[in-house]
PDB file of C-alpha atoms in Angstrom:
ATOM      1  CA  UNK A   1       0.000   0.000   0.000  1.00 41.00           C
ATOM      2  CA  UNK A   2       1.420   3.350  -1.023  1.00 42.00           C
ATOM      3  CA  UNK A   3       0.999   5.835   1.835  1.00 41.00           C
ATOM      4  CA  UNK A   4       1.265   9.598   1.597  1.00 44.00           C
ATOM      5  CA  UNK A   5       4.335  10.873   3.403  1.00 42.00           C
ATOM      6  CA  UNK A   6       3.439  13.575   5.895  1.00 40.00           C
ATOM      7  CA  UNK A   7       0.253  15.614   5.881  1.00 35.00           C
ATOM      8  CA  UNK A   8       0.895  17.344   2.554  1.00 34.00           C
ATOM      9  CA  UNK A   9       2.419  16.465  -0.781  1.00 36.00           C
ATOM     10  CA  UNK A  10       6.195  16.493  -0.545  1.00 39.00           C
ATOM     11  CA  UNK A  11       8.308  19.149  -2.151  1.00 49.00           C
ATOM     12  CA  UNK A  12      12.048  19.662  -2.141  1.00 57.00           C
ATOM     13  CA  UNK A  13      13.016  21.380   1.100  1.00 57.00           C
ATOM     14  CA  UNK A  14      14.365  24.898   1.153  1.00 64.00           C
ATOM     15  CA  UNK A  15      17.293  25.637   3.476  1.00 67.00           C
ATOM     16  CA  UNK A  16      15.606  28.940   4.376  1.00 68.00           C
ATOM     17  CA  UNK A  17      12.388  27.190   5.442  1.00 76.00           C
ATOM     18  CA  UNK A  18      12.294  27.408   9.253  1.00 78.00           C
ATOM     19  CA  UNK A  19      10.283  24.191   9.340  1.00 91.00           C
ATOM     20  CA  UNK A  20      13.009  22.161   7.631  1.00 94.00           C
ATOM     21  CA  UNK A  21      16.185  20.572   8.990  1.00 96.00           C
ATOM     22  CA  UNK A  22      19.191  18.873   7.442  1.00 97.00           C
ATOM     23  CA  UNK A  23      20.046  15.557   9.104  1.00 98.00           C
ATOM     24  CA  UNK A  24      23.405  13.884   8.417  1.00 98.00           C
ATOM     25  CA  UNK A  25      23.640  10.302   9.636  1.00 98.00           C
ATOM     26  CA  UNK A  26      26.733   8.363  10.804  1.00 98.00           C
ATOM     27  CA  UNK A  27      29.350  10.092   8.640  1.00 98.00           C
ATOM     28  CA  UNK A  28      32.243   9.106  10.869  1.00 98.00           C
ATOM     29  CA  UNK A  29      35.791   7.896  10.301  1.00 97.00           C
ATOM     30  CA  UNK A  30      34.521   4.315  10.687  1.00 97.00           C
ATOM     31  CA  UNK A  31      33.128   4.279   7.152  1.00 97.00           C
ATOM     32  CA  UNK A  32      36.665   4.362   5.726  1.00 96.00           C
ATOM     33  CA  UNK A  33      37.478   0.965   7.236  1.00 95.00           C
ATOM     34  CA  UNK A  34      37.258  -1.057   4.019  1.00 92.00           C
ATOM     35  CA  UNK A  35      38.484  -4.244   5.704  1.00 91.00           C
ATOM     36  CA  UNK A  36      35.422  -4.155   7.947  1.00 93.00           C
ATOM     37  CA  UNK A  37      32.789  -2.899   5.472  1.00 95.00           C
ATOM     38  CA  UNK A  38      34.077  -3.898   2.054  1.00 94.00           C
ATOM     39  CA  UNK A  39      32.978  -2.086  -1.094  1.00 94.00           C
ATOM     40  CA  UNK A  40      31.245   1.292  -0.768  1.00 97.00           C
ATOM     41  CA  UNK A  41      29.416   3.120  -3.513  1.00 98.00           C
ATOM     42  CA  UNK A  42      29.316   6.867  -4.207  1.00 98.00           C
ATOM     43  CA  UNK A  43      32.847   8.198  -3.674  1.00 97.00           C
ATOM     44  CA  UNK A  44      31.403  11.700  -4.224  1.00 97.00           C
ATOM     45  CA  UNK A  45      29.268  11.548  -1.074  1.00 98.00           C
ATOM     46  CA  UNK A  46      31.597  13.657   1.067  1.00 98.00           C
ATOM     47  CA  UNK A  47      31.688  16.451  -1.526  1.00 97.00           C
ATOM     48  CA  UNK A  48      27.894  16.482  -1.793  1.00 97.00           C
ATOM     49  CA  UNK A  49      27.557  16.567   1.997  1.00 98.00           C
ATOM     50  CA  UNK A  50      29.837  19.601   2.071  1.00 96.00           C
ATOM     51  CA  UNK A  51      27.563  21.271  -0.506  1.00 95.00           C
ATOM     52  CA  UNK A  52      24.468  20.561   1.591  1.00 96.00           C
ATOM     53  CA  UNK A  53      26.117  21.845   4.756  1.00 96.00           C
ATOM     54  CA  UNK A  54      27.252  25.050   3.064  1.00 93.00           C
ATOM     55  CA  UNK A  55      23.697  25.624   1.872  1.00 92.00           C
ATOM     56  CA  UNK A  56      22.099  24.955   5.265  1.00 93.00           C
ATOM     57  CA  UNK A  57      24.660  26.986   7.178  1.00 93.00           C
ATOM     58  CA  UNK A  58      23.767  29.922   4.967  1.00 90.00           C
ATOM     59  CA  UNK A  59      20.077  29.209   5.456  1.00 86.00           C
ATOM     60  CA  UNK A  60      18.089  28.473   8.605  1.00 85.00           C
ATOM     61  CA  UNK A  61      20.920  26.648  10.411  1.00 87.00           C
ATOM     62  CA  UNK A  62      18.704  23.726  11.487  1.00 94.00           C
ATOM     63  CA  UNK A  63      21.342  21.007  11.230  1.00 97.00           C
ATOM     64  CA  UNK A  64      21.351  17.684  13.073  1.00 98.00           C
ATOM     65  CA  UNK A  65      24.494  15.540  13.128  1.00 98.00           C
ATOM     66  CA  UNK A  66      23.700  11.945  14.066  1.00 98.00           C
ATOM     67  CA  UNK A  67      26.582   9.782  15.228  1.00 98.00           C
ATOM     68  CA  UNK A  68      26.605   6.096  15.994  1.00 98.00           C
ATOM     69  CA  UNK A  69      28.361   4.651  19.022  1.00 98.00           C
ATOM     70  CA  UNK A  70      28.195   0.901  18.492  1.00 97.00           C
ATOM     71  CA  UNK A  71      27.887  -1.622  21.282  1.00 95.00           C
ATOM     72  CA  UNK A  72      29.340  -4.351  19.042  1.00 92.00           C
ATOM     73  CA  UNK A  73      32.832  -5.156  20.386  1.00 89.00           C
ATOM     74  CA  UNK A  74      34.704  -5.172  17.049  1.00 91.00           C
ATOM     75  CA  UNK A  75      32.800  -2.359  15.363  1.00 94.00           C
ATOM     76  CA  UNK A  76      34.889   0.607  14.146  1.00 96.00           C
ATOM     77  CA  UNK A  77      32.006   2.769  15.421  1.00 97.00           C
ATOM     78  CA  UNK A  78      32.812   1.931  19.052  1.00 96.00           C
ATOM     79  CA  UNK A  79      33.021   5.001  21.282  1.00 95.00           C
ATOM     80  CA  UNK A  80      36.579   5.994  22.160  1.00 93.00           C
ATOM     81  CA  UNK A  81      38.054   4.703  18.895  1.00 92.00           C
ATOM     82  CA  UNK A  82      39.159   6.970  16.019  1.00 95.00           C
ATOM     83  CA  UNK A  83      36.344   5.540  13.894  1.00 96.00           C
ATOM     84  CA  UNK A  84      33.745   7.130  16.152  1.00 97.00           C
ATOM     85  CA  UNK A  85      34.962  10.642  15.268  1.00 98.00           C
ATOM     86  CA  UNK A  86      33.092  12.708  12.686  1.00 98.00           C
ATOM     87  CA  UNK A  87      34.688  13.001   9.277  1.00 98.00           C
ATOM     88  CA  UNK A  88      36.162  16.436   8.658  1.00 97.00           C
ATOM     89  CA  UNK A  89      33.706  17.223   5.842  1.00 96.00           C
ATOM     90  CA  UNK A  90      30.770  17.144   8.291  1.00 98.00           C
ATOM     91  CA  UNK A  91      32.436  18.322  11.495  1.00 98.00           C
ATOM     92  CA  UNK A  92      29.720  19.983  13.601  1.00 98.00           C
ATOM     93  CA  UNK A  93      30.000  23.660  14.362  1.00 97.00           C
ATOM     94  CA  UNK A  94      28.971  25.396  17.557  1.00 94.00           C
ATOM     95  CA  UNK A  95      25.195  25.505  17.849  1.00 93.00           C
ATOM     96  CA  UNK A  96      24.554  22.540  15.551  1.00 97.00           C
ATOM     97  CA  UNK A  97      22.721  19.655  17.176  1.00 98.00           C
ATOM     98  CA  UNK A  98      24.592  16.386  17.809  1.00 98.00           C
ATOM     99  CA  UNK A  99      22.542  13.253  18.493  1.00 98.00           C
ATOM    100  CA  UNK A 100      24.233  10.056  19.678  1.00 98.00           C
ATOM    101  CA  UNK A 101      22.489   6.770  18.935  1.00 98.00           C
ATOM    102  CA  UNK A 102      23.287   3.114  19.602  1.00 98.00           C
ATOM    103  CA  UNK A 103      20.870   1.441  17.166  1.00 98.00           C
ATOM    104  CA  UNK A 104      19.922   2.068  13.539  1.00 97.00           C
ATOM    105  CA  UNK A 105      17.088   4.539  14.167  1.00 98.00           C
ATOM    106  CA  UNK A 106      18.172   7.989  15.311  1.00 98.00           C
ATOM    107  CA  UNK A 107      14.853   8.299  17.162  1.00 98.00           C
ATOM    108  CA  UNK A 108      15.381   5.345  19.523  1.00 98.00           C
ATOM    109  CA  UNK A 109      16.928   6.197  22.894  1.00 98.00           C
ATOM    110  CA  UNK A 110      17.506   9.855  21.949  1.00 98.00           C
ATOM    111  CA  UNK A 111      15.670  13.161  22.320  1.00 98.00           C
ATOM    112  CA  UNK A 112      15.669  13.759  18.560  1.00 98.00           C
ATOM    113  CA  UNK A 113      11.898  13.879  18.119  1.00 98.00           C
ATOM    114  CA  UNK A 114      11.489  16.216  21.099  1.00 98.00           C
ATOM    115  CA  UNK A 115      14.174  18.560  19.727  1.00 97.00           C
ATOM    116  CA  UNK A 116      12.637  18.625  16.243  1.00 97.00           C
ATOM    117  CA  UNK A 117       9.141  19.326  17.562  1.00 97.00           C
ATOM    118  CA  UNK A 118      10.439  22.024  19.923  1.00 96.00           C
ATOM    119  CA  UNK A 119      12.118  23.772  17.008  1.00 94.00           C
ATOM    120  CA  UNK A 120       9.071  23.549  14.759  1.00 95.00           C
ATOM    121  CA  UNK A 121      10.693  21.151  12.307  1.00 96.00           C
ATOM    122  CA  UNK A 122       8.234  19.171  10.187  1.00 96.00           C
ATOM    123  CA  UNK A 123      10.418  18.436   7.162  1.00 95.00           C
ATOM    124  CA  UNK A 124      13.723  16.552   7.085  1.00 97.00           C
ATOM    125  CA  UNK A 125      16.410  16.420   4.431  1.00 96.00           C
ATOM    126  CA  UNK A 126      18.396  13.261   5.156  1.00 98.00           C
ATOM    127  CA  UNK A 127      21.837  12.173   3.955  1.00 98.00           C
ATOM    128  CA  UNK A 128      24.663   9.938   5.145  1.00 98.00           C
ATOM    129  CA  UNK A 129      25.385   6.238   5.649  1.00 98.00           C
ATOM    130  CA  UNK A 130      24.469   3.565   5.275  1.00 98.00           C
ATOM    131  CA  UNK A 131      21.514   3.892   2.936  1.00 98.00           C
ATOM    132  CA  UNK A 132      20.480   0.291   3.600  1.00 97.00           C
ATOM    133  CA  UNK A 133      20.806   0.549   7.371  1.00 97.00           C
ATOM    134  CA  UNK A 134      20.675   3.669   9.547  1.00 98.00           C
ATOM    135  CA  UNK A 135      19.511   6.013   6.781  1.00 98.00           C
ATOM    136  CA  UNK A 136      16.659   3.735   5.726  1.00 98.00           C
ATOM    137  CA  UNK A 137      15.645   2.888   9.292  1.00 98.00           C
ATOM    138  CA  UNK A 138      15.651   6.519  10.428  1.00 98.00           C
ATOM    139  CA  UNK A 139      13.725   7.671   7.359  1.00 98.00           C
ATOM    140  CA  UNK A 140      11.043   5.022   7.870  1.00 98.00           C
ATOM    141  CA  UNK A 141      10.765   5.934  11.540  1.00 98.00           C
ATOM    142  CA  UNK A 142      10.525   9.649  10.708  1.00 98.00           C
ATOM    143  CA  UNK A 143       7.752   9.024   8.196  1.00 98.00           C
ATOM    144  CA  UNK A 144       5.831   6.965  10.756  1.00 98.00           C
ATOM    145  CA  UNK A 145       6.109   9.949  13.109  1.00 98.00           C
ATOM    146  CA  UNK A 146       4.558  12.064  10.321  1.00 97.00           C
ATOM    147  CA  UNK A 147       7.646  14.045   9.333  1.00 97.00           C
ATOM    148  CA  UNK A 148       7.938  14.798   5.633  1.00 96.00           C
ATOM    149  CA  UNK A 149      11.286  13.437   4.425  1.00 97.00           C
ATOM    150  CA  UNK A 150      13.559  14.016   1.451  1.00 96.00           C
ATOM    151  CA  UNK A 151      16.519  11.650   0.970  1.00 98.00           C
ATOM    152  CA  UNK A 152      19.449  13.118  -0.956  1.00 98.00           C
ATOM    153  CA  UNK A 153      20.542  10.180  -3.080  1.00 98.00           C
ATOM    154  CA  UNK A 154      23.962  11.482  -4.148  1.00 98.00           C
ATOM    155  CA  UNK A 155      24.776  12.469  -0.548  1.00 98.00           C
ATOM    156  CA  UNK A 156      24.181   8.918   0.720  1.00 98.00           C
ATOM    157  CA  UNK A 157      26.279   5.792   0.423  1.00 98.00           C
ATOM    158  CA  UNK A 158      26.041   2.140   1.326  1.00 98.00           C
ATOM    159  CA  UNK A 159      28.062  -1.065   1.250  1.00 98.00           C
ATOM    160  CA  UNK A 160      27.976  -4.359  -0.624  1.00 97.00           C
ATOM    161  CA  UNK A 161      25.965  -7.141   0.995  1.00 96.00           C
ATOM    162  CA  UNK A 162      26.322 -10.915   0.946  1.00 95.00           C
ATOM    163  CA  UNK A 163      23.108 -12.789   1.667  1.00 96.00           C
ATOM    164  CA  UNK A 164      22.636 -16.055   3.550  1.00 97.00           C
ATOM    165  CA  UNK A 165      22.921 -18.005   0.289  1.00 97.00           C
ATOM    166  CA  UNK A 166      26.332 -16.539  -0.464  1.00 97.00           C
ATOM    167  CA  UNK A 167      25.140 -14.210  -3.215  1.00 96.00           C
ATOM    168  CA  UNK A 168      26.961 -10.896  -3.240  1.00 95.00           C
ATOM    169  CA  UNK A 169      24.996  -7.734  -3.961  1.00 97.00           C
ATOM    170  CA  UNK A 170      27.211  -4.851  -5.169  1.00 97.00           C
ATOM    171  CA  UNK A 171      26.955  -1.608  -3.218  1.00 98.00           C
ATOM    172  CA  UNK A 172      25.429   0.331  -6.107  1.00 98.00           C
ATOM    173  CA  UNK A 173      22.646  -2.234  -6.497  1.00 98.00           C
ATOM    174  CA  UNK A 174      21.986  -2.145  -2.758  1.00 98.00           C
ATOM    175  CA  UNK A 175      21.806   1.658  -2.960  1.00 98.00           C
ATOM    176  CA  UNK A 176      19.358   1.720  -5.871  1.00 98.00           C
ATOM    177  CA  UNK A 177      17.065  -0.892  -4.356  1.00 98.00           C
ATOM    178  CA  UNK A 178      16.897   0.793  -0.954  1.00 98.00           C
ATOM    179  CA  UNK A 179      16.174   4.200  -2.471  1.00 98.00           C
ATOM    180  CA  UNK A 180      13.452   2.611  -4.606  1.00 98.00           C
ATOM    181  CA  UNK A 181      11.870   1.070  -1.506  1.00 98.00           C
ATOM    182  CA  UNK A 182      11.815   4.458   0.252  1.00 98.00           C
ATOM    183  CA  UNK A 183      10.653   6.492  -2.741  1.00 98.00           C
ATOM    184  CA  UNK A 184       7.044   7.603  -2.413  1.00 95.00           C
ATOM    185  CA  UNK A 185       6.287   5.266   0.461  1.00 96.00           C
ATOM    186  CA  UNK A 186       8.387   6.953   3.153  1.00 98.00           C
ATOM    187  CA  UNK A 187      10.212   9.809   1.426  1.00 98.00           C
ATOM    188  CA  UNK A 188      10.869  11.640  -1.767  1.00 96.00           C
ATOM    189  CA  UNK A 189      14.250  11.070  -3.404  1.00 97.00           C
ATOM    190  CA  UNK A 190      16.190  14.147  -4.503  1.00 96.00           C
ATOM    191  CA  UNK A 191      19.647  15.145  -5.664  1.00 96.00           C
ATOM    192  CA  UNK A 192      21.923  17.663  -3.981  1.00 95.00           C
ATOM    193  CA  UNK A 193      21.387  20.018  -6.911  1.00 93.00           C
ATOM    194  CA  UNK A 194      17.619  19.856  -6.492  1.00 92.00           C
ATOM    195  CA  UNK A 195      17.981  20.781  -2.830  1.00 91.00           C
ATOM    196  CA  UNK A 196      20.583  23.561  -3.049  1.00 87.00           C
ATOM    197  CA  UNK A 197      19.142  25.261  -6.129  1.00 78.00           C
ATOM    198  CA  UNK A 198      16.289  26.537  -3.960  1.00 62.00           C
ATOM    199  CA  UNK A 199      18.733  28.580  -1.926  1.00 53.00           C
TER     200      UNK A 199
END
């Protein structure tokens, strides 16, 4: 069943819209650990994230940086390890919100929803990693909470997956499928250009 996302028809968010926020998910040094994750798609993600941040910092300034502190012993996202640090391209500035999560959804065990409601945010522009995991889970959760969501496809990335039958799914295929599953049902899919051209 194809549900409508939010109360009104989606449109690309405007960085000057006080009711919109940019949310960047899990862009930490851990994603560069290729021995742990394997193949990643979209090598241009970091550049597109920098474009989005520049736009939002010149707009309403509603920026949420989500970081993951894993409880899995060998994860490069473990707190206290270099992998838990933000990548330089998305380093938070003073006044920008930082949310720390321990599971895939940024809404579980955090005050994210409270903060968004308090600041009058009804629309989210989401980017980051991994499209198939924390991005997808957070977007679905946000839609169920009745936020309108745009996912910036060229500012997201994901990793190759091997299923239980031993079939390997390349990262780009995983990316396309997960965006297709979100599109229209939980979010609209946009490009960085479509977002920043409104500013």
